[in-house]
Structures are given as structure tokens and as C-alpha cells.
Amino acid sequence: MTKEQIYAEAVEVLRTRRRNAQQEQEQRTDRIRQEIPETAELDRQLRAVCGSILSAIGRPDNKERLKQIEQHTKAADAMLRNLLTAKGYPADYLDVHYTCQRCDDTGFVGGRPCVCLKQEIGRISAEQFNVRSQLVLCSFADFSLDYYRDLPPEQFHAMEQNLAVCKAYAESFSPERSGSLLMSGNTGLGKTHLSLAIANALLQRGVHVIYDSIGSLLHILEQEHFGRGDSDSDTLSTVLDCDLLILDDFGTEFRTSFSRSMIYTILNSRMNAGKPMIVNTNLTLGEIREEYGDRVVSRLISASQMLAFYGRDIRIQKSLRRSAGQGG
Ligand SMILES: [Zn+2]
């Protein structure tokens, strides 16, 4: 999708939201007119009064008359609210309930894009990106600690803690206040599973999460940078702006100067902006330091909670269990 298409879709989402809010209000009004006939009568009287005030002067800009209309309207409004509350409805039951109070779901405040429009653009951009990276979602419920039971007790406990930390991270996530996580350990120990479980929980709450392996992301960025990719998409902005960036498979294989500078740009920009990340790596801290230099690593470490993963490759364990099951 091009930037223009994403923008157009975001505007359309808000338009639908606004239309729905208005339709729901009309449905509530119809219902209340039947249930509390006095409201219909009140409305009829108000219209008659306003009509006569206007026709008496023929000039709607007459200040005194307009003031009278305003007074009548206010009085009628107060009576309507009383009728509603007397019947057990909220006083604002017949107001239009827009999702965004700032712009009444128009997407604009004083000619400028409202926060809700920007959020919608971010959501669609993230969604598009994740479709491209074929995000497969996992959940906390299917993360089994059984695979770690034969570990030494302190390592099993660490894995229990990792699960608890990730669950709590997802539950209390805030784009402004959450810190970053750095998950380290060999492949196949559940780092990807837990970070995708976090992604899943947050995407369901409308948080803009971008998940990708660093290799695949760098490939896309390189294509775009050298004009070989979708020229209208702006993956770097999406990656820098999203609420949570999850970088999987952070390793040593990125030796081109483009890869290096891109990694620095992403990590530094997000840390400067105080935006959270989850970085998964099978490198030790020493190896990351050696590979990427002290400065960026020290910053990443100081900004992150470290989770060490232990165990034996779960994919191997699973396939062993499957073949054992088949055999007996
Ligand atoms: Zn808004």
C-alpha cells in the first residue's frame, strides 16, 4: 500500500466510525420516542416555538431572537435530560457518542490531522507491515513450561520468571512508559514464542506492534533505500514510529555498512524517543559488544530488562515427542 492509500483508508475508517455513531444515535432516538412519547412532544413544541420566533422577524441574524431560541433550546434540553434520567437512562443517552471527543470522528481539529487519524494511519501501516512479514501469532496459553522441567531448578525458575515478566509486560504495556526487553539465549528456547505472544496480546488491544527478524527487515529497508522496493512505502518511518518494535534473530551476520548504520539508526532513534523495543538475540552480551561496539550496546542494555533463556531446543524436543508418540 502506498502512503496515499493508507491515508485514504484511515480517513475512510473515521468516516465509517462517525456515520455509525450518528446512526446509533438515531436508533436510540427512535426507541426513546416510542418509549417516552413526551420527548417527541417536547421536540415538536420546540420546533414550533423556534419556527414562530424566526418567522416573526424573517431575519435569523437578529441577536435578541436568536438568544430567545437558545434559551428555549436549553430549557427543552434540560427537560429532555430529566425525562431520560426519570426513566433510568443516562442523561446523555440521546447525544451522539463519537469515539474521539477531540474531533467528533472527523479526523481534523482546526484543519490539522487529529491524534486519532494519526493513530489510525499508524495502525494500518503496522498491519500492512506485519502482513508482509507473515506474522504468525502465538499466545501465552500455548507456552508450555513442561519443556523446561528437567533443567536445574534455578534455570527452570528463570524460565518461569521470563513467562511472568512477558505476561506482565503485555498487560501493563504503555507506548510512553514501558521499557525495552532484551531476550538472550540459544535458538529454540522460546524467545520468539514469548515475543509473539506479547505482540498478539497488544495487537488485540489496538497497539501498533511491528515484528520482524532483523535480517528480513534489513532486506526490505535495503530494497527501499536503493530504490528496488515498493518506492512509495516508508518502512523506516513505520519501524521508528510504531508503539512497540520487536526485532528477532539479532545476530552477527549483518556486516555491510548499510546494515550497520541502519541498526544504529533504528536502535538510537527509538531509544532517543523513549520508544520501547524487544530485541531477541542468540549472542552473549560480550558478542554483541564485540560486534556492534560498546556505545550502542551499553545504551540498549541500560534501557532494557534482560531475560536469559535456558533449555534444550524445543523444536527438537517436540519432534522427538512426536516420533516417540508415533512409535508407541
Ligand atoms: Zn480525533
Short mmCIF file of C-alpha atoms and ligand atoms in Angstrom, two decimals:
data_model
loop_
_atom_site.label_atom_id
_atom_site.label_comp_id
_atom_site.label_asym_id
_atom_site.label_seq_id
_atom_site.Cartn_x
_atom_site.Cartn_y
_atom_site.Cartn_z
CA MET A 1 0.00 0.00 0.00
CA THR A 2 1.27 3.50 -0.78
CA LYS A 3 1.23 6.27 1.81
CA GLU A 4 -1.71 7.87 -0.01
CA GLN A 5 -3.68 4.63 0.10
CA ILE A 6 -3.00 4.21 3.80
CA TYR A 7 -4.11 7.79 4.41
CA ALA A 8 -7.28 7.31 2.36
CA GLU A 9 -8.10 4.12 4.24
CA ALA A 10 -7.57 5.83 7.61
CA VAL A 11 -9.90 8.67 6.59
CA GLU A 12 -12.48 6.12 5.48
CA VAL A 13 -12.25 4.27 8.82
CA LEU A 14 -13.03 7.51 10.67
CA ARG A 15 -15.85 8.36 8.27
CA THR A 16 -17.45 4.98 8.99
CA ARG A 17 -16.94 5.50 12.72
CA ARG A 18 -18.67 8.88 12.52
CA ARG A 19 -21.54 7.55 10.43
CA ASN A 20 -22.06 4.63 12.83
CA ALA A 21 -22.10 6.96 15.84
CA GLN A 22 -24.77 9.06 14.15
CA GLN A 23 -26.85 6.06 13.10
CA GLU A 24 -26.73 4.64 16.61
CA GLN A 25 -27.92 7.96 17.96
CA GLU A 26 -30.84 7.94 15.50
CA GLN A 27 -31.77 4.42 16.59
CA ARG A 28 -31.70 5.46 20.26
CA THR A 29 -33.85 8.48 19.43
CA ASP A 30 -36.47 6.32 17.67
CA ARG A 31 -36.56 3.97 20.60
CA ILE A 32 -36.95 6.76 23.16
CA ARG A 33 -39.69 8.47 21.14
CA GLN A 34 -41.74 5.30 21.37
CA GLU A 35 -40.95 4.58 24.97
CA ILE A 36 -41.24 8.15 26.27
CA PRO A 37 -43.76 9.92 23.99
CA GLU A 38 -43.25 13.18 25.91
CA THR A 39 -39.84 13.50 24.23
CA ALA A 40 -41.46 13.61 20.79
CA GLU A 41 -43.96 16.17 22.05
CA LEU A 42 -41.12 18.23 23.56
CA ASP A 43 -39.31 18.18 20.24
CA ARG A 44 -42.45 19.21 18.33
CA GLN A 45 -43.09 22.13 20.72
CA LEU A 46 -39.51 23.31 20.49
CA ARG A 47 -39.61 23.33 16.71
CA ALA A 48 -42.90 25.21 16.70
CA VAL A 49 -41.57 27.87 19.09
CA CYS A 50 -38.32 28.33 17.19
CA GLY A 51 -40.20 28.45 13.88
CA SER A 52 -42.53 31.16 15.14
CA ILE A 53 -39.66 33.21 16.56
CA LEU A 54 -37.88 33.05 13.22
CA SER A 55 -40.93 33.75 11.06
CA ALA A 56 -41.90 36.69 13.30
CA ILE A 57 -38.78 38.51 12.24
CA GLY A 58 -37.83 36.85 9.00
CA ARG A 59 -34.22 37.58 9.83
CA PRO A 60 -32.40 34.79 11.60
CA ASP A 61 -29.45 37.02 12.45
CA ASN A 62 -31.44 39.14 14.85
CA LYS A 63 -29.46 38.80 18.09
CA GLU A 64 -32.33 39.11 20.52
CA ARG A 65 -34.42 36.47 18.74
CA LEU A 66 -31.53 34.08 18.46
CA LYS A 67 -30.95 34.45 22.17
CA GLN A 68 -34.59 33.52 22.78
CA ILE A 69 -34.20 30.43 20.63
CA GLU A 70 -31.10 29.49 22.55
CA GLN A 71 -32.93 29.83 25.86
CA HIS A 72 -35.84 27.67 24.62
CA THR A 73 -33.45 25.06 23.32
CA LYS A 74 -31.56 24.95 26.59
CA ALA A 75 -34.76 24.60 28.58
CA ALA A 76 -36.02 21.85 26.27
CA ASP A 77 -32.68 20.09 26.55
CA ALA A 78 -32.82 20.17 30.35
CA MET A 79 -36.38 18.78 30.28
CA LEU A 80 -35.32 16.03 27.90
CA ARG A 81 -32.45 15.02 30.20
CA ASN A 82 -34.86 14.93 33.15
CA LEU A 83 -37.27 12.72 31.23
CA LEU A 84 -34.43 10.35 30.35
CA THR A 85 -32.99 10.06 33.86
CA ALA A 86 -36.50 9.62 35.32
CA LYS A 87 -36.85 6.53 33.10
CA GLY A 88 -33.46 5.19 34.14
CA TYR A 89 -31.48 6.28 31.07
CA PRO A 90 -28.20 8.23 31.24
CA ALA A 91 -28.79 11.96 30.73
CA ASP A 92 -26.63 11.96 27.59
CA TYR A 93 -28.40 8.94 26.10
CA LEU A 94 -29.58 10.89 23.05
CA ASP A 95 -26.29 12.66 22.36
CA VAL A 96 -24.11 11.38 19.52
CA HIS A 97 -21.33 9.34 21.13
CA TYR A 98 -18.26 9.85 18.95
CA THR A 99 -15.18 7.71 19.59
CA CYS A 100 -12.90 10.76 19.57
CA GLN A 101 -14.06 13.69 21.67
CA ARG A 102 -11.39 15.96 20.17
CA CYS A 103 -12.59 15.88 16.57
CA ASP A 104 -16.03 14.18 16.75
CA ASP A 105 -14.53 11.49 14.47
CA THR A 106 -13.92 13.94 11.62
CA GLY A 107 -10.15 13.30 11.87
CA PHE A 108 -9.31 17.01 11.91
CA VAL A 109 -9.04 19.72 14.55
CA GLY A 110 -8.64 23.27 13.23
CA GLY A 111 -7.63 21.92 9.83
CA ARG A 112 -4.86 19.75 11.25
CA PRO A 113 -4.93 15.93 11.48
CA CYS A 114 -6.26 14.78 14.86
CA VAL A 115 -4.35 12.31 17.05
CA CYS A 116 -6.96 9.65 16.21
CA LEU A 117 -6.28 9.99 12.47
CA LYS A 118 -2.53 9.66 13.05
CA GLN A 119 -3.16 6.60 15.24
CA GLU A 120 -5.26 5.03 12.53
CA ILE A 121 -2.54 5.68 9.93
CA GLY A 122 -0.01 4.05 12.30
CA ARG A 123 -2.29 1.07 12.89
CA ILE A 124 -2.81 0.44 9.16
CA SER A 125 0.92 0.87 8.41
CA ALA A 126 1.84 -1.64 11.14
CA GLU A 127 -0.84 -4.06 9.96
CA GLN A 128 0.43 -3.84 6.38
CA PHE A 129 3.97 -4.45 7.53
CA ASN A 130 3.02 -7.47 9.61
CA VAL A 131 1.07 -8.98 6.72
CA ARG A 132 4.23 -8.68 4.65
CA SER A 133 6.42 -10.30 7.30
CA GLN A 134 3.82 -13.08 7.68
CA LEU A 135 3.46 -12.58 11.37
CA VAL A 136 2.33 -15.83 12.95
CA LEU A 137 0.81 -15.16 16.31
CA CYS A 138 1.44 -17.24 19.41
CA SER A 139 -0.22 -16.91 22.79
CA PHE A 140 0.90 -17.20 26.40
CA ALA A 141 -1.55 -20.06 26.85
CA ASP A 142 0.35 -22.30 24.44
CA PHE A 143 3.73 -21.58 26.01
CA SER A 144 4.42 -24.76 28.00
CA LEU A 145 6.89 -24.79 30.88
CA ASP A 146 6.92 -28.60 30.61
CA TYR A 147 9.80 -28.39 28.14
CA TYR A 148 11.97 -26.86 30.86
CA ARG A 149 11.16 -29.22 33.75
CA ASP A 150 14.39 -31.21 33.58
CA LEU A 151 16.54 -28.06 33.86
CA PRO A 152 18.43 -27.26 37.07
CA PRO A 153 15.99 -25.55 39.49
CA GLU A 154 17.45 -22.05 39.12
CA GLN A 155 17.22 -22.25 35.31
CA PHE A 156 13.65 -23.57 35.46
CA HIS A 157 12.83 -20.73 37.81
CA ALA A 158 14.37 -18.24 35.36
CA MET A 159 12.11 -19.57 32.61
CA GLU A 160 9.07 -19.29 34.90
CA GLN A 161 10.12 -15.71 35.58
CA ASN A 162 10.54 -14.97 31.86
CA LEU A 163 6.98 -16.09 31.21
CA ALA A 164 5.69 -13.99 34.12
CA VAL A 165 7.68 -10.91 33.06
CA CYS A 166 6.41 -11.15 29.47
CA LYS A 167 2.79 -11.56 30.59
CA ALA A 168 3.08 -8.57 32.93
CA TYR A 169 4.81 -6.57 30.18
CA ALA A 170 1.90 -7.20 27.80
CA GLU A 171 -0.71 -6.47 30.46
CA SER A 172 0.74 -3.17 31.58
CA PHE A 173 2.18 -2.04 28.24
CA SER A 174 2.23 1.68 27.55
CA PRO A 175 3.99 3.14 24.47
CA GLU A 176 5.16 6.07 26.59
CA ARG A 177 6.17 4.34 29.82
CA SER A 178 7.19 0.75 29.03
CA GLY A 179 10.87 -0.09 28.90
CA SER A 180 12.55 -2.49 26.49
CA LEU A 181 13.28 -6.21 26.83
CA LEU A 182 16.44 -7.95 25.70
CA MET A 183 15.93 -11.70 25.41
CA SER A 184 19.07 -13.77 25.06
CA GLY A 185 19.73 -17.47 24.70
CA ASN A 186 20.18 -20.16 22.08
CA THR A 187 17.70 -20.71 19.27
CA GLY A 188 14.58 -22.72 20.02
CA LEU A 189 14.20 -21.78 23.69
CA GLY A 190 11.01 -19.74 23.38
CA LYS A 191 12.20 -16.15 22.78
CA THR A 192 10.24 -15.84 19.54
CA HIS A 193 7.22 -17.54 21.07
CA LEU A 194 7.04 -15.16 24.03
CA SER A 195 7.66 -12.04 21.96
CA LEU A 196 4.94 -13.07 19.52
CA ALA A 197 2.61 -13.73 22.46
CA ILE A 198 3.26 -10.15 23.60
CA ALA A 199 2.62 -8.92 20.04
CA ASN A 200 -0.61 -10.88 19.88
CA ALA A 201 -1.94 -9.53 23.18
CA LEU A 202 -1.06 -5.95 22.22
CA LEU A 203 -2.38 -6.10 18.64
CA GLN A 204 -5.73 -7.19 20.07
CA ARG A 205 -5.74 -4.00 22.12
CA GLY A 206 -5.02 -1.86 19.06
CA VAL A 207 -1.36 -1.20 19.93
CA HIS A 208 0.84 -0.70 16.85
CA VAL A 209 3.34 -3.52 17.02
CA ILE A 210 5.91 -4.27 14.34
CA TYR A 211 7.52 -7.70 14.44
CA ASP A 212 10.24 -8.91 12.11
CA SER A 213 13.51 -10.73 12.11
CA ILE A 214 16.31 -8.23 11.77
CA GLY A 215 17.52 -9.94 8.59
CA SER A 216 14.18 -9.67 6.80
CA LEU A 217 13.70 -6.09 7.97
CA LEU A 218 17.15 -5.03 6.75
CA HIS A 219 16.41 -6.66 3.41
CA ILE A 220 13.24 -4.58 2.99
CA LEU A 221 14.99 -1.39 4.11
CA GLU A 222 17.84 -2.02 1.70
CA GLN A 223 15.46 -2.60 -1.21
CA GLU A 224 13.65 0.63 -0.43
CA HIS A 225 16.85 2.58 0.16
CA PHE A 226 18.33 1.59 -3.17
CA GLY A 227 15.06 2.12 -4.99
CA ARG A 228 14.37 -1.51 -5.76
CA GLY A 229 11.41 -1.97 -3.46
CA ASP A 230 7.94 -0.52 -3.27
CA SER A 231 9.04 3.07 -3.84
CA ASP A 232 6.03 4.57 -2.10
CA SER A 233 6.21 2.67 1.15
CA ASP A 234 8.22 4.08 4.00
CA THR A 235 9.18 1.13 6.16
CA LEU A 236 11.80 3.05 8.14
CA SER A 237 9.20 5.56 9.39
CA THR A 238 6.83 2.72 10.26
CA VAL A 239 9.59 0.98 12.21
CA LEU A 240 10.67 4.15 14.01
CA ASP A 241 7.15 5.33 14.82
CA CYS A 242 5.35 2.15 15.88
CA ASP A 243 4.42 1.70 19.56
CA LEU A 244 6.50 -1.45 20.01
CA LEU A 245 9.22 -2.76 17.73
CA ILE A 246 10.14 -6.44 18.08
CA LEU A 247 13.43 -7.39 16.42
CA ASP A 248 14.02 -11.11 16.27
CA ASP A 249 17.24 -13.01 15.47
CA PHE A 250 19.61 -10.18 16.29
CA GLY A 251 22.88 -11.82 15.25
CA THR A 252 26.27 -11.29 13.73
CA GLU A 253 25.58 -11.81 10.07
CA PHE A 254 24.97 -8.13 9.24
CA ARG A 255 28.34 -6.90 8.18
CA THR A 256 27.59 -4.46 5.37
CA SER A 257 27.96 -0.81 6.22
CA PHE A 258 24.34 -0.27 5.22
CA SER A 259 23.15 -2.91 7.72
CA ARG A 260 25.31 -1.48 10.48
CA SER A 261 24.22 2.09 10.01
CA MET A 262 20.57 1.02 9.75
CA ILE A 263 20.78 -0.94 13.01
CA TYR A 264 22.36 2.07 14.75
CA THR A 265 19.72 4.39 13.33
CA ILE A 266 16.84 2.20 14.47
CA LEU A 267 18.18 1.47 17.96
CA ASN A 268 19.35 5.02 18.61
CA SER A 269 16.27 6.77 17.23
CA ARG A 270 13.91 4.64 19.25
CA MET A 271 15.96 4.96 22.43
CA ASN A 272 16.21 8.74 21.97
CA ALA A 273 12.46 8.92 21.54
CA GLY A 274 11.94 6.71 24.62
CA LYS A 275 10.10 4.13 22.49
CA PRO A 276 10.16 0.51 23.67
CA MET A 277 11.67 -2.43 21.80
CA ILE A 278 12.02 -6.14 22.29
CA VAL A 279 15.31 -7.45 20.93
CA ASN A 280 15.95 -11.19 20.73
CA THR A 281 19.45 -12.50 20.28
CA ASN A 282 21.36 -15.73 20.47
CA LEU A 283 24.54 -13.73 21.12
CA THR A 284 26.02 -13.18 24.53
CA LEU A 285 26.44 -9.60 25.70
CA GLY A 286 30.17 -9.86 25.03
CA GLU A 287 29.48 -10.98 21.48
CA ILE A 288 27.02 -8.15 20.84
CA ARG A 289 29.53 -5.68 22.24
CA GLU A 290 32.27 -7.06 20.02
CA GLU A 291 30.02 -6.99 17.00
CA TYR A 292 28.24 -3.68 17.36
CA GLY A 293 30.56 -1.62 19.54
CA ASP A 294 30.27 -0.58 23.11
CA ARG A 295 28.18 2.54 22.85
CA VAL A 296 25.01 1.27 21.23
CA VAL A 297 25.13 -1.94 23.28
CA SER A 298 25.57 -0.11 26.58
CA ARG A 299 22.61 2.08 25.73
CA LEU A 300 20.49 -0.91 24.74
CA ILE A 301 21.40 -2.77 27.92
CA SER A 302 20.77 0.18 30.20
CA ALA A 303 17.37 0.73 28.55
CA SER A 304 16.36 -2.94 28.72
CA GLN A 305 15.32 -5.58 31.16
CA MET A 306 17.44 -8.65 30.42
CA LEU A 307 15.78 -12.06 30.12
CA ALA A 308 18.09 -15.06 29.81
CA PHE A 309 16.60 -18.21 28.24
CA TYR A 310 17.71 -21.71 29.15
CA GLY A 311 16.94 -25.23 27.98
CA ARG A 312 17.21 -27.54 25.03
CA ASP A 313 15.84 -26.65 21.60
CA ILE A 314 12.06 -27.01 21.93
CA ARG A 315 11.56 -27.75 18.23
CA ILE A 316 13.85 -30.77 18.59
CA GLN A 317 12.09 -31.86 21.79
CA LYS A 318 8.70 -31.55 20.10
CA SER A 319 9.71 -33.61 17.09
CA LEU A 320 11.27 -36.23 19.42
CA ARG A 321 7.99 -36.43 21.35
CA ARG A 322 6.03 -36.75 18.13
CA SER A 323 8.16 -39.59 16.81
CA ALA A 324 8.09 -41.31 20.24
CA GLY A 325 4.27 -40.99 20.13
CA GLN A 326 4.17 -42.48 16.66
CA GLY A 327 6.44 -45.34 17.66
CA GLY A 328 4.42 -46.40 20.69
ZN ZN B 1 -9.90 12.68 16.66
#
